[in-house]
Coordinates of C-alpha atoms in Angstrom, one line a residue:
M20 CA -18.5 -61.9 31.9
D21 CA -21.9 -63.2 32.9
K22 CA -24.3 -61.3 35.2
T23 CA -23.5 -63.4 38.3
S24 CA -19.7 -63.0 37.9
D25 CA -20.2 -59.3 37.2
Q26 CA -22.1 -58.8 40.4
Q27 CA -19.5 -60.7 42.4
R28 CA -16.8 -58.5 40.9
E29 CA -18.7 -55.4 42.0
K30 CA -19.2 -56.8 45.5
V31 CA -15.5 -57.5 45.8
L32 CA -14.5 -54.1 44.5
L33 CA -17.0 -52.3 46.8
A34 CA -15.9 -54.3 49.9
S35 CA -12.2 -53.8 49.0
V36 CA -12.5 -50.0 48.5
M37 CA -14.6 -49.5 51.6
A38 CA -12.3 -51.7 53.7
A39 CA -9.1 -49.9 52.6
A40 CA -10.6 -46.5 53.2
S41 CA -12.3 -47.3 56.5
N42 CA -9.2 -46.5 58.6
P43 CA -6.9 -43.7 57.3
G44 CA -4.0 -45.4 59.1
W45 CA -4.3 -48.4 56.9
L46 CA -3.3 -46.4 53.9
T47 CA 0.1 -45.4 55.3
S48 CA 3.1 -47.0 57.0
D49 CA 3.5 -43.8 59.1
R50 CA 2.4 -43.9 62.7
V51 CA -0.5 -41.5 62.3
E52 CA -2.1 -42.6 65.6
A53 CA 1.0 -41.5 67.4
L54 CA 0.9 -38.2 65.5
A55 CA -2.5 -37.5 67.1
G56 CA -0.7 -37.5 70.4
G57 CA 2.1 -35.3 69.3
H58 CA 4.7 -38.1 69.1
G59 CA 7.1 -37.5 66.2
M60 CA 5.6 -34.3 64.8
L61 CA 2.9 -31.7 65.5
N62 CA 1.1 -31.5 62.2
I63 CA -2.2 -32.7 63.7
P64 CA -2.2 -29.8 66.3
V65 CA -1.4 -27.4 63.4
V66 CA -4.4 -28.5 61.5
A67 CA -6.6 -28.4 64.6
V68 CA -5.4 -24.8 65.4
C69 CA -6.3 -23.8 61.8
N70 CA -9.8 -25.2 62.4
V71 CA -10.3 -23.1 65.5
I72 CA -8.9 -19.9 64.0
A73 CA -11.0 -20.3 60.8
T74 CA -14.1 -20.9 62.8
E75 CA -13.6 -17.9 65.1
L76 CA -12.4 -15.4 62.4
R77 CA -15.2 -16.3 60.0
R78 CA -17.7 -15.5 62.7
G79 CA -16.2 -12.0 63.2
V80 CA -13.8 -12.3 66.1
S81 CA -10.9 -9.8 65.6
P82 CA -7.3 -11.1 65.6
E83 CA -5.9 -7.7 66.4
V84 CA -3.5 -7.3 69.2
K85 CA -4.8 -3.9 70.6
F86 CA -3.1 -1.1 72.5
A87 CA -5.8 -1.2 75.0
D88 CA -6.2 -0.4 78.7
A89 CA -7.7 -3.8 79.4
V90 CA -6.8 -7.0 81.0
H91 CA -8.5 -9.1 78.4
Q92 CA -9.3 -8.6 74.7
P93 CA -10.6 -10.9 71.9
I94 CA -7.1 -12.1 70.8
D95 CA -6.6 -13.6 74.3
D96 CA -9.7 -15.8 73.8
L97 CA -8.5 -16.8 70.3
L98 CA -5.1 -17.7 71.7
A99 CA -6.6 -19.7 74.6
K100 CA -8.8 -21.7 72.3
A101 CA -6.0 -22.3 69.8
I102 CA -3.5 -23.3 72.5
Q103 CA -5.9 -25.6 74.2
V104 CA -6.7 -27.5 70.9
A105 CA -3.0 -27.8 70.1
K106 CA -2.4 -29.3 73.6
D107 CA -5.4 -31.7 72.9
G108 CA -3.4 -32.8 69.9
G109 CA -0.3 -33.6 71.9
A110 CA 1.7 -30.3 71.8
D111 CA 3.3 -29.2 75.0
G112 CA 2.7 -25.7 76.3
A113 CA 5.6 -23.9 74.5
N114 CA 5.0 -25.7 71.2
A115 CA 1.3 -25.0 71.5
A116 CA 2.0 -21.3 72.1
L117 CA 4.4 -21.2 69.1
I118 CA 1.9 -22.9 66.7
A119 CA -1.0 -20.7 67.8
A120 CA 0.9 -17.4 67.7
A121 CA 2.5 -18.2 64.3
I122 CA -0.7 -19.2 62.6
L123 CA -2.6 -16.2 64.1
Y124 CA 0.1 -13.9 62.9
L125 CA -0.2 -15.3 59.3
A126 CA -4.0 -14.9 59.7
G127 CA -3.7 -11.2 60.4
A128 CA -2.7 -10.7 64.0
N129 CA 0.0 -8.1 64.6
A130 CA 3.1 -9.2 66.5
Q131 CA 3.4 -6.2 68.8
V132 CA 1.7 -3.0 69.8
G133 CA 2.0 -0.2 72.4
I134 CA 4.6 1.6 74.6
P135 CA 4.8 1.2 77.6
A136 CA 1.7 0.4 79.7
G137 CA -0.7 -1.7 77.7
N138 CA 2.2 -3.0 75.6
R139 CA 1.4 -6.4 74.2
K140 CA 3.3 -8.9 72.2
L141 CA 1.7 -11.8 70.5
G142 CA 4.4 -14.2 71.5
S143 CA 4.5 -13.2 75.2
S144 CA 0.7 -13.3 75.4
A145 CA 0.7 -16.8 73.9
R146 CA 3.4 -17.9 76.4
M147 CA 1.5 -16.5 79.4
I148 CA -1.8 -18.1 78.3
A149 CA -0.1 -21.4 77.7
G150 CA 1.3 -21.2 81.2
V151 CA 5.0 -21.8 80.3
S152 CA 8.1 -20.1 81.5
R153 CA 10.3 -17.7 79.5
S154 CA 13.3 -19.3 77.9
G155 CA 16.4 -17.8 76.3
L156 CA 16.9 -18.3 72.6
A157 CA 20.2 -20.2 73.3
A158 CA 18.1 -23.1 74.6
V159 CA 15.7 -23.2 71.6
P160 CA 16.7 -25.8 68.9
T161 CA 16.3 -25.5 65.2
A162 CA 14.2 -28.0 63.2
K163 CA 15.8 -31.4 62.6
M164 CA 17.6 -31.6 59.3
N165 CA 19.3 -34.9 60.2
N166 CA 21.1 -33.0 63.0
K167 CA 19.9 -29.9 64.7
I168 CA 21.6 -27.0 66.5
S169 CA 20.3 -24.4 68.9
G170 CA 20.1 -20.7 68.9
F171 CA 23.2 -20.7 71.1
A172 CA 25.2 -20.2 67.9
A173 CA 23.5 -16.9 67.2
V174 CA 23.4 -15.7 70.8
S175 CA 27.1 -16.5 71.3
A176 CA 28.1 -14.6 68.2
V177 CA 26.0 -11.6 69.1
Y178 CA 27.5 -11.5 72.6
D179 CA 31.0 -11.9 71.3
A180 CA 30.5 -8.9 69.0
M181 CA 28.9 -7.0 71.8
I182 CA 31.8 -7.7 74.2
K183 CA 34.3 -6.6 71.6
G184 CA 32.5 -3.3 71.2
E185 CA 31.6 -4.2 67.6
L186 CA 27.8 -4.5 68.0
S187 CA 26.6 -1.0 69.0
P188 CA 27.8 2.1 67.1
I189 CA 27.8 3.9 70.5
Q190 CA 29.6 2.7 73.6
G191 CA 27.6 3.0 76.8
R192 CA 30.7 4.3 78.7
D193 CA 30.7 7.3 76.3
I194 CA 27.1 8.4 77.1
P195 CA 27.1 11.1 79.8
E196 CA 26.2 9.9 83.3
G197 CA 22.4 9.9 84.0
V198 CA 21.5 10.2 80.3
G199 CA 21.5 6.6 79.2
G200 CA 18.8 4.0 80.1
G201 CA 15.9 6.4 80.0
V202 CA 13.7 8.6 77.8
M203 CA 16.6 10.8 76.6
V204 CA 18.0 7.9 74.7
G205 CA 15.1 5.5 74.4
H206 CA 12.9 8.0 72.5
G207 CA 15.6 10.4 71.4
A208 CA 17.9 10.6 68.4
L209 CA 20.7 8.6 70.1
G210 CA 18.6 5.5 70.6
E211 CA 16.2 5.7 67.7
D212 CA 18.6 6.9 65.0
F213 CA 21.9 5.3 66.1
I214 CA 21.9 2.6 68.8
F215 CA 18.7 0.6 68.1
P216 CA 18.9 0.4 64.3
G217 CA 22.7 0.0 64.4
M218 CA 22.5 -2.9 66.8
A219 CA 19.6 -4.5 64.9
E220 CA 21.4 -4.4 61.6
K221 CA 24.7 -5.6 62.9
G222 CA 23.3 -8.1 65.4
A223 CA 20.9 -9.8 63.0
A224 CA 23.7 -10.1 60.4
V225 CA 26.1 -11.6 62.9
G226 CA 23.5 -14.0 64.4
T227 CA 22.3 -15.1 61.0
K228 CA 25.8 -15.8 59.7
A229 CA 26.7 -17.7 62.9
M230 CA 23.6 -19.9 62.5
M231 CA 24.5 -20.7 58.9
D232 CA 28.1 -21.4 59.8
A233 CA 27.1 -23.6 62.7
M234 CA 24.6 -25.6 60.6
S235 CA 27.3 -26.2 58.0
G236 CA 29.7 -27.3 60.8
A237 CA 27.2 -29.8 62.0
G238 CA 26.9 -31.4 58.6
M239 CA 23.6 -29.7 57.9
P240 CA 22.4 -27.6 55.0
S241 CA 22.5 -23.9 56.0
Q242 CA 18.8 -23.4 56.0
K243 CA 18.2 -19.8 55.2
F244 CA 14.8 -19.3 56.9
L245 CA 15.8 -20.7 60.3
S246 CA 19.2 -18.9 60.2
A247 CA 17.5 -15.6 59.5
L248 CA 14.8 -16.2 62.1
F249 CA 17.2 -17.2 64.9
G250 CA 19.6 -14.4 63.9
A251 CA 16.8 -11.8 64.2
A252 CA 15.5 -13.3 67.4
A253 CA 19.0 -13.3 69.0
I254 CA 19.4 -9.5 68.7
L255 CA 15.8 -8.8 69.6
E256 CA 16.4 -10.4 73.0
I257 CA 18.9 -7.6 73.6
I258 CA 17.7 -4.4 72.0
H259 CA 14.5 -2.4 72.5
P260 CA 12.4 -4.6 70.2
D261 CA 9.6 -2.1 69.5
A262 CA 11.5 1.1 69.3
D263 CA 10.9 3.5 66.4
V264 CA 13.8 4.0 64.1
R265 CA 15.0 6.8 61.8
E266 CA 12.8 7.5 58.7
E267 CA 15.2 6.0 56.2
Y268 CA 13.7 2.6 57.1
G269 CA 10.1 3.8 56.7
P270 CA 7.5 6.2 58.0
Y271 CA 8.1 7.2 61.6
G272 CA 5.8 5.3 64.0
K273 CA 5.3 2.5 61.4
V274 CA 8.7 0.8 61.4
T275 CA 10.4 -0.7 64.5
S276 CA 13.7 -2.2 65.3
A277 CA 12.2 -5.6 64.8
Y278 CA 11.8 -4.8 61.1
V279 CA 15.4 -3.6 60.8
A280 CA 16.6 -6.8 62.4
G281 CA 14.4 -8.8 59.9
M282 CA 15.7 -6.8 57.0
S283 CA 19.3 -7.4 57.9
A284 CA 18.7 -11.1 58.6
V285 CA 17.0 -11.5 55.2
R286 CA 19.8 -9.8 53.4
T287 CA 22.5 -11.8 55.2
A288 CA 20.7 -15.1 54.5
G289 CA 20.0 -14.3 50.9
L290 CA 16.2 -14.6 51.1
P291 CA 13.9 -13.0 48.6
E292 CA 12.6 -9.6 49.5
K293 CA 9.0 -10.5 48.8
L294 CA 7.1 -13.8 49.4
H295 CA 3.7 -14.9 48.0
V296 CA 1.1 -17.2 49.6
R297 CA 0.2 -20.2 47.5
I298 CA -3.2 -20.0 45.9
T299 CA -4.2 -16.5 47.2
G300 CA -1.1 -14.8 45.8
K301 CA -0.9 -12.4 48.8
E302 CA 2.4 -10.6 48.9
V303 CA 4.4 -10.5 52.1
D304 CA 7.4 -8.4 53.0
T305 CA 10.1 -11.0 54.0
A306 CA 11.8 -8.6 56.4
K307 CA 8.6 -8.0 58.3
L308 CA 7.9 -11.7 58.4
I309 CA 11.3 -12.6 59.8
G310 CA 11.4 -9.6 62.2
D311 CA 7.9 -10.4 63.6
L312 CA 8.4 -14.2 63.8
G313 CA 11.8 -13.5 65.5
L314 CA 10.0 -11.4 68.0
I315 CA 7.5 -14.2 68.6
L316 CA 10.2 -16.8 68.9
K317 CA 12.2 -14.9 71.5
D318 CA 9.1 -14.4 73.7
I319 CA 7.4 -17.8 73.2
G320 CA 9.1 -19.9 75.9
G321 CA 11.1 -23.1 75.1
P322 CA 9.7 -24.9 72.1
T323 CA 11.3 -28.2 71.2
V324 CA 12.6 -29.6 67.9
I325 CA 9.2 -30.7 66.7
G326 CA 7.7 -27.4 67.6
V327 CA 10.2 -25.6 65.4
M328 CA 9.7 -28.3 62.7
A329 CA 6.0 -27.4 62.8
L330 CA 6.8 -23.7 62.4
D331 CA 9.0 -24.7 59.4
E332 CA 6.1 -26.5 57.8
I333 CA 3.6 -23.7 58.6
V334 CA 5.9 -21.4 56.6
S335 CA 5.9 -23.8 53.6
I336 CA 2.8 -21.9 52.5
F337 CA 4.9 -19.5 50.4
E338 CA 5.5 -20.1 46.7
E339 CA 9.2 -19.3 47.0
G340 CA 9.7 -22.5 49.1
L341 CA 11.1 -20.5 52.1
A342 CA 10.9 -23.5 54.4
G343 CA 9.3 -26.8 55.0
A344 CA 8.2 -29.4 52.5
G345 CA 4.6 -30.2 53.2
A346 CA 3.1 -27.7 50.7
G347 CA 5.7 -28.1 48.0
P348 CA 5.8 -30.3 44.9
V349 CA 7.6 -33.2 46.7
N350 CA 5.5 -35.3 49.1
P351 CA 7.2 -35.6 52.6
P352 CA 6.4 -38.2 55.2
L353 CA 2.9 -37.7 56.6
G354 CA 4.2 -36.1 59.8
H355 CA 5.1 -33.1 57.8
V356 CA 1.8 -32.6 56.0
C357 CA 0.1 -29.5 57.3
G358 CA 1.0 -26.7 54.8
D359 CA -2.3 -27.3 53.0
A360 CA -4.2 -26.7 56.2
V361 CA -2.6 -23.3 56.6
I362 CA -3.2 -22.4 53.0
A363 CA -6.8 -23.5 53.4
L364 CA -7.2 -21.3 56.4
L365 CA -5.9 -18.2 54.6
C366 CA -8.2 -19.0 51.6
L367 CA -11.2 -19.4 53.9
L368 CA -10.5 -15.9 55.3
E369 CA -11.0 -14.3 51.9
D370 CA -14.3 -12.6 51.2
G371 CA -16.8 -14.8 49.6
S372 CA -14.9 -18.0 50.2
T373 CA -16.7 -21.4 50.7
E374 CA -15.4 -24.7 51.9
Q375 CA -16.3 -26.2 48.5
G376 CA -14.4 -23.4 46.6
V377 CA -11.3 -23.8 48.8
A378 CA -11.5 -27.6 48.3
K379 CA -11.4 -27.2 44.6
A380 CA -8.5 -24.7 44.7
L381 CA -6.5 -27.1 46.9
R382 CA -7.1 -30.0 44.5
E383 CA -6.3 -28.0 41.4
R384 CA -3.0 -26.7 42.9
R385 CA -1.9 -30.2 43.8
Q386 CA -2.9 -31.6 40.4
A387 CA -0.8 -28.8 38.8
T388 CA 2.3 -28.8 40.9
S389 CA 2.9 -32.1 42.7
F390 CA 5.3 -34.7 41.4
D391 CA 2.7 -37.3 42.4
P392 CA -0.7 -35.6 42.8
D393 CA -2.6 -38.7 43.8
T394 CA -0.2 -39.4 46.7
A395 CA -0.4 -35.8 47.8
M396 CA -4.2 -35.9 47.9
I397 CA -4.3 -39.2 49.8
A398 CA -1.8 -37.8 52.3
M399 CA -4.1 -34.7 52.7
N400 CA -7.0 -37.0 53.3
I401 CA -5.3 -39.1 55.9
I402 CA -4.1 -36.1 57.9
G403 CA -7.4 -34.3 57.5
R404 CA -9.4 -37.3 58.8
K405 CA -7.0 -37.9 61.7
A406 CA -7.1 -34.2 62.7
T407 CA -10.9 -34.4 63.0
Q408 CA -10.3 -36.7 66.0
V409 CA -8.8 -33.6 67.8
C410 CA -10.9 -30.8 66.3
N411 CA -13.4 -30.6 63.4
G412 CA -14.0 -27.4 61.5
P413 CA -13.9 -25.6 58.1
V414 CA -10.3 -26.4 57.4
T415 CA -10.6 -30.2 57.8
N416 CA -13.9 -30.0 55.9
A417 CA -12.1 -28.4 53.0
M418 CA -9.2 -30.9 53.1
I419 CA -11.6 -33.8 53.1
L420 CA -13.9 -32.4 50.4
S421 CA -10.8 -31.8 48.3
S422 CA -9.2 -35.1 48.7
T423 CA -12.0 -37.7 49.0
P424 CA -12.9 -37.8 45.3
V425 CA -9.2 -38.4 44.4
L426 CA -8.9 -41.1 47.1
T427 CA -12.1 -42.8 45.9
R428 CA -10.9 -42.8 42.3
V429 CA -7.4 -44.1 43.1
L430 CA -8.6 -46.9 45.4
Y431 CA -11.3 -48.0 42.9
D432 CA -8.9 -47.9 39.9
R433 CA -6.3 -50.0 41.8
A434 CA -9.0 -52.4 43.0
C435 CA -10.3 -52.9 39.4
R436 CA -6.9 -53.5 38.0
T437 CA -6.0 -56.0 40.7
Y438 CA -9.2 -57.9 40.3
D439 CA -8.9 -58.1 36.5
D440 CA -5.2 -58.9 36.6
L441 CA -5.6 -61.7 39.2
S442 CA -8.5 -63.1 37.2
A443 CA -6.2 -63.1 34.1
G444 CA -3.5 -65.1 36.0
K445 CA -1.1 -62.5 37.2
S446 CA 0.5 -63.0 40.6
L447 CA -0.2 -60.5 43.4
G448 CA 3.5 -59.7 43.6
D449 CA 3.7 -58.8 39.9
I450 CA 0.7 -56.5 40.3
V451 CA 2.3 -54.6 43.2
R452 CA 5.7 -54.4 41.4
E453 CA 4.0 -53.0 38.3
L454 CA 2.0 -50.4 40.3
D455 CA 5.2 -49.2 42.0
H456 CA 7.1 -49.1 38.7
E457 CA 4.4 -47.0 37.2
R458 CA 4.5 -44.6 40.1
Q459 CA 8.3 -44.3 39.6
L460 CA 7.8 -43.4 36.0
L461 CA 5.1 -40.8 36.9
V462 CA 7.4 -39.1 39.4
E463 CA 10.2 -39.1 36.9
R464 CA 8.0 -37.6 34.1
R465 CA 6.3 -34.9 36.2
G466 CA 9.4 -34.1 38.2
A467 CA 11.3 -33.5 35.0
E468 CA 8.6 -31.3 33.6
A469 CA 8.5 -29.2 36.8
L470 CA 12.3 -28.8 37.2
T471 CA 13.0 -28.2 33.5
K472 CA 10.5 -25.3 33.7
A473 CA 11.9 -23.9 37.0
K474 CA 15.6 -24.1 36.0
G475 CA 15.2 -23.1 32.3
K476 CA 17.2 -26.1 31.1
T477 CA 16.5 -29.8 30.6
V478 CA 16.4 -31.9 33.8
K479 CA 15.7 -35.6 33.5
V480 CA 16.1 -38.4 36.0
H481 CA 15.6 -42.1 35.5
F482 CA 16.3 -44.6 38.2
T483 CA 17.9 -47.7 36.8
K484 CA 17.9 -49.4 40.2
I485 CA 15.7 -49.1 43.2
A486 CA 16.5 -51.8 45.8
K487 CA 17.0 -52.5 49.5
G488 CA 20.1 -53.3 51.5
A489 CA 22.8 -51.2 49.7
R490 CA 25.5 -51.6 52.3
R491 CA 24.1 -53.5 55.3
S492 CA 23.2 -57.1 55.8
S493 CA 20.7 -56.7 58.6
K494 CA 17.1 -58.0 58.2
M495 CA 15.8 -54.5 58.6
A496 CA 17.9 -53.2 55.8
A497 CA 17.0 -56.1 53.6
R498 CA 13.2 -55.6 54.1
W499 CA 12.6 -51.8 54.2
L500 CA 13.7 -49.5 51.4
A501 CA 14.0 -46.3 53.5
F502 CA 16.7 -47.7 55.9
D503 CA 19.4 -48.6 53.3
P504 CA 18.3 -47.7 49.8
A505 CA 20.4 -48.9 46.8
L506 CA 19.8 -46.3 44.0
D507 CA 21.4 -46.1 40.5
A508 CA 20.2 -43.4 38.1
E509 CA 20.7 -41.7 34.8
V510 CA 20.6 -37.9 35.2
T511 CA 20.4 -35.3 32.5
L512 CA 21.2 -31.7 33.2
G513 CA 21.2 -29.4 30.2
D514 CA 23.1 -31.1 27.4
E515 CA 25.0 -33.5 29.6
T516 CA 23.9 -37.0 30.9
I517 CA 25.7 -39.1 33.4
H518 CA 25.0 -42.4 35.1
M519 CA 25.6 -42.8 38.8
E520 CA 25.7 -46.1 40.7
G521 CA 25.4 -46.4 44.4
I522 CA 24.1 -42.9 44.8
I523 CA 23.3 -42.8 48.5
N524 CA 25.9 -45.4 49.8
R525 CA 28.8 -44.3 47.6
V526 CA 28.4 -41.2 45.4
V527 CA 27.0 -38.8 48.0
P528 CA 29.7 -39.5 50.6
E529 CA 32.4 -39.1 47.9
V530 CA 31.1 -35.8 46.6
A531 CA 30.6 -34.4 50.2
Q532 CA 34.3 -35.2 50.8
G533 CA 35.5 -33.5 47.6
I534 CA 35.8 -36.6 45.4
G535 CA 34.3 -36.1 42.0
R536 CA 32.7 -32.7 42.8
E537 CA 31.6 -32.3 39.2
R538 CA 28.8 -34.7 40.0
A539 CA 27.3 -32.3 42.6
P540 CA 24.9 -30.5 40.3
F541 CA 23.5 -33.8 39.1
L542 CA 23.0 -35.0 42.7
S543 CA 21.1 -31.7 43.4
A544 CA 18.9 -32.3 40.3
L545 CA 18.2 -35.9 41.4
A546 CA 17.5 -35.1 45.1
P547 CA 13.8 -34.1 44.8
F548 CA 13.1 -37.3 42.8
A549 CA 14.8 -39.5 45.4
S550 CA 13.0 -37.8 48.2
E551 CA 9.6 -38.3 46.5
L552 CA 10.2 -42.0 46.0
L553 CA 11.9 -42.8 49.3
L554 CA 9.8 -40.7 51.7
A555 CA 6.3 -40.6 50.2
G556 CA 6.4 -44.4 50.1
N557 CA 4.7 -44.0 53.5
V558 CA 1.4 -43.9 51.5
I559 CA 1.0 -47.6 50.8
I560 CA -2.0 -47.9 48.6
N561 CA 0.0 -50.0 46.1
V562 CA 0.3 -52.6 48.8
T563 CA -2.9 -52.3 50.8
V564 CA -5.4 -52.3 47.9
P565 CA -4.0 -55.3 46.0
A566 CA -3.7 -57.3 49.2
V567 CA -7.3 -56.5 50.2
V568 CA -8.6 -57.5 46.7
A569 CA -6.6 -60.8 46.7
A570 CA -8.0 -61.7 50.1
A571 CA -11.6 -60.6 49.2
M572 CA -11.4 -62.8 46.0
G573 CA -10.5 -65.8 48.2
R574 CA -7.2 -66.2 46.3
M575 CA -5.2 -66.3 49.6
S576 CA -5.7 -65.6 53.3
P577 CA -5.5 -61.9 54.5
S578 CA -2.2 -62.7 56.2
D579 CA -0.6 -64.3 53.1
A580 CA -1.9 -61.6 50.8
A581 CA -0.6 -58.8 53.0
L582 CA 2.8 -60.5 53.3
E583 CA 3.2 -61.1 49.5
A584 CA 2.1 -57.6 48.7
Q585 CA 4.4 -56.0 51.2
S586 CA 7.3 -58.2 50.1
A587 CA 6.8 -57.3 46.5
G588 CA 6.5 -53.5 47.1
I589 CA 9.8 -51.7 46.7
I590 CA 8.7 -48.0 46.9
S591 CA 5.5 -48.8 48.8
A592 CA 7.1 -51.1 51.4
G593 CA 7.7 -48.0 53.6
I594 CA 8.7 -48.9 57.1
P595 CA 7.7 -51.8 59.5
G596 CA 3.9 -51.9 60.0
T597 CA 2.9 -52.2 56.3
K598 CA 1.9 -55.9 56.5
A599 CA -0.2 -55.5 59.6
K600 CA -2.2 -52.6 58.2
A601 CA -2.8 -54.3 54.8
E602 CA -3.9 -57.5 56.7
A603 CA -6.3 -55.5 58.9
A604 CA -8.0 -54.0 55.9
A605 CA -8.1 -57.3 54.1
L606 CA -9.9 -58.9 57.1
V607 CA -12.6 -56.2 57.0
A608 CA -13.2 -56.9 53.3
V609 CA -13.4 -60.6 53.8
D610 CA -15.8 -60.2 56.7
T611 CA -18.0 -57.8 54.7
L612 CA -18.4 -60.3 51.9
A613 CA -19.2 -63.0 54.4
L614 CA -22.3 -61.2 55.7

């Protein structure tokens, strides 16, 4: 290559990389502009709240909910700022209150303090500051897992048990007249040793089981975290929620009925007793987490489905995979990406932390654990940059510092490859297909390594077919993978390997209806791989970058380049909008070279 052609190559590469990266929305088929207004998910408000809390706590503001004879205290100002920025990002009042209270709780705020005057609860304080009305748990929905249910299941079950006389170990009609309802019970042996802990244990168990059964009855997985959370919240609506209990549960004055409810809910749902925050390793008592979050949830007002989905993703910070997907090894759609922001917040609150150090830790964790680390880091970059439009701060700084080097490398590598392959005579469509195929193989290899290690036996998955339009003839199904995927795969579990055809359109419905149930473990092993390829296709670098380079080289118009790249992409085709975004980026590159 002579000097002139070498210089032209570098100009095209520079223009292409800068154009592709200039708008974070052009790297994804997700509607990230809508996310900045709270439409579809509330991950942008979550990141913004993390920014506010990190800024305030790092300058010394106390997150403590104090038992003070005062109208205002520092936690109120923290809540007000966090709630406002969540609203700025599109959250309504109840959702903003829930997000702010949950993140502040994880950052060190206590959920409750004080009896009676001066009594404060984090959830009710957040609700009051947000200016929203109290709402019963029966009206609060779970997160969407295809379908969703409400806390009515837990509330109904608890009330049924209560009416039957099966909830409290003591019947109110048996308490002497004038004794019940006051200090003789509330702070005496009958209340603290019998009624409150007895109702907390029984009620949380009944409510949790009802949630799990209702989820199953709605064709949903019985999600353990939400079942336990709603089960605990249902009984905490009824009992004295901050009553002390007998010392078998812990030191007197340190353990409340909320903890007992959390403990029973955790046991009923089958959750681990201890949880550990990713990166920091901080250990958390699961019973306390569930009891405290249940207390917050029952006080917070009426959050919507996406508010509870945001809470689910906030709780993805734990190594045990308690809930959510955004911080786990499998990349979800961009609307769910916010777990890294909460992890970054908790890292930034540690003594001696710096944004650069946290950025490095975030990147190292993703490189070590993700099925597709590059996609994970680009997703982090997109969401971090979009969140700065609502609120800048140390958390978005850490996310952008962490992900920009990876984004730059990935875009440059793909631009170089596209330029050289086009110059060698390859078609744009072939280049896109090869990039997608290589991504498939990467996910299969890294996923197999991770799951084999986790399960202690060999797990391998190889997709022998990834195509569109498995069972429908509509144009949408024929163009976009996510709407009607046709998947065949070879799955190895231990010493046994089977081949399944029509996994989503035939095998899954059969197994769910009891036909060929022996395939169920193989479907469970395959599920994370399928999720990674079908959902994280919303990062469309394998379409955008080749289209931009082809247009910048003058091989075809921006419109034609975008159409061919999008049509060739299987995994990266995502959902409608891919072509328009690739074309916009290509136009920028062409205009840059024309100057």
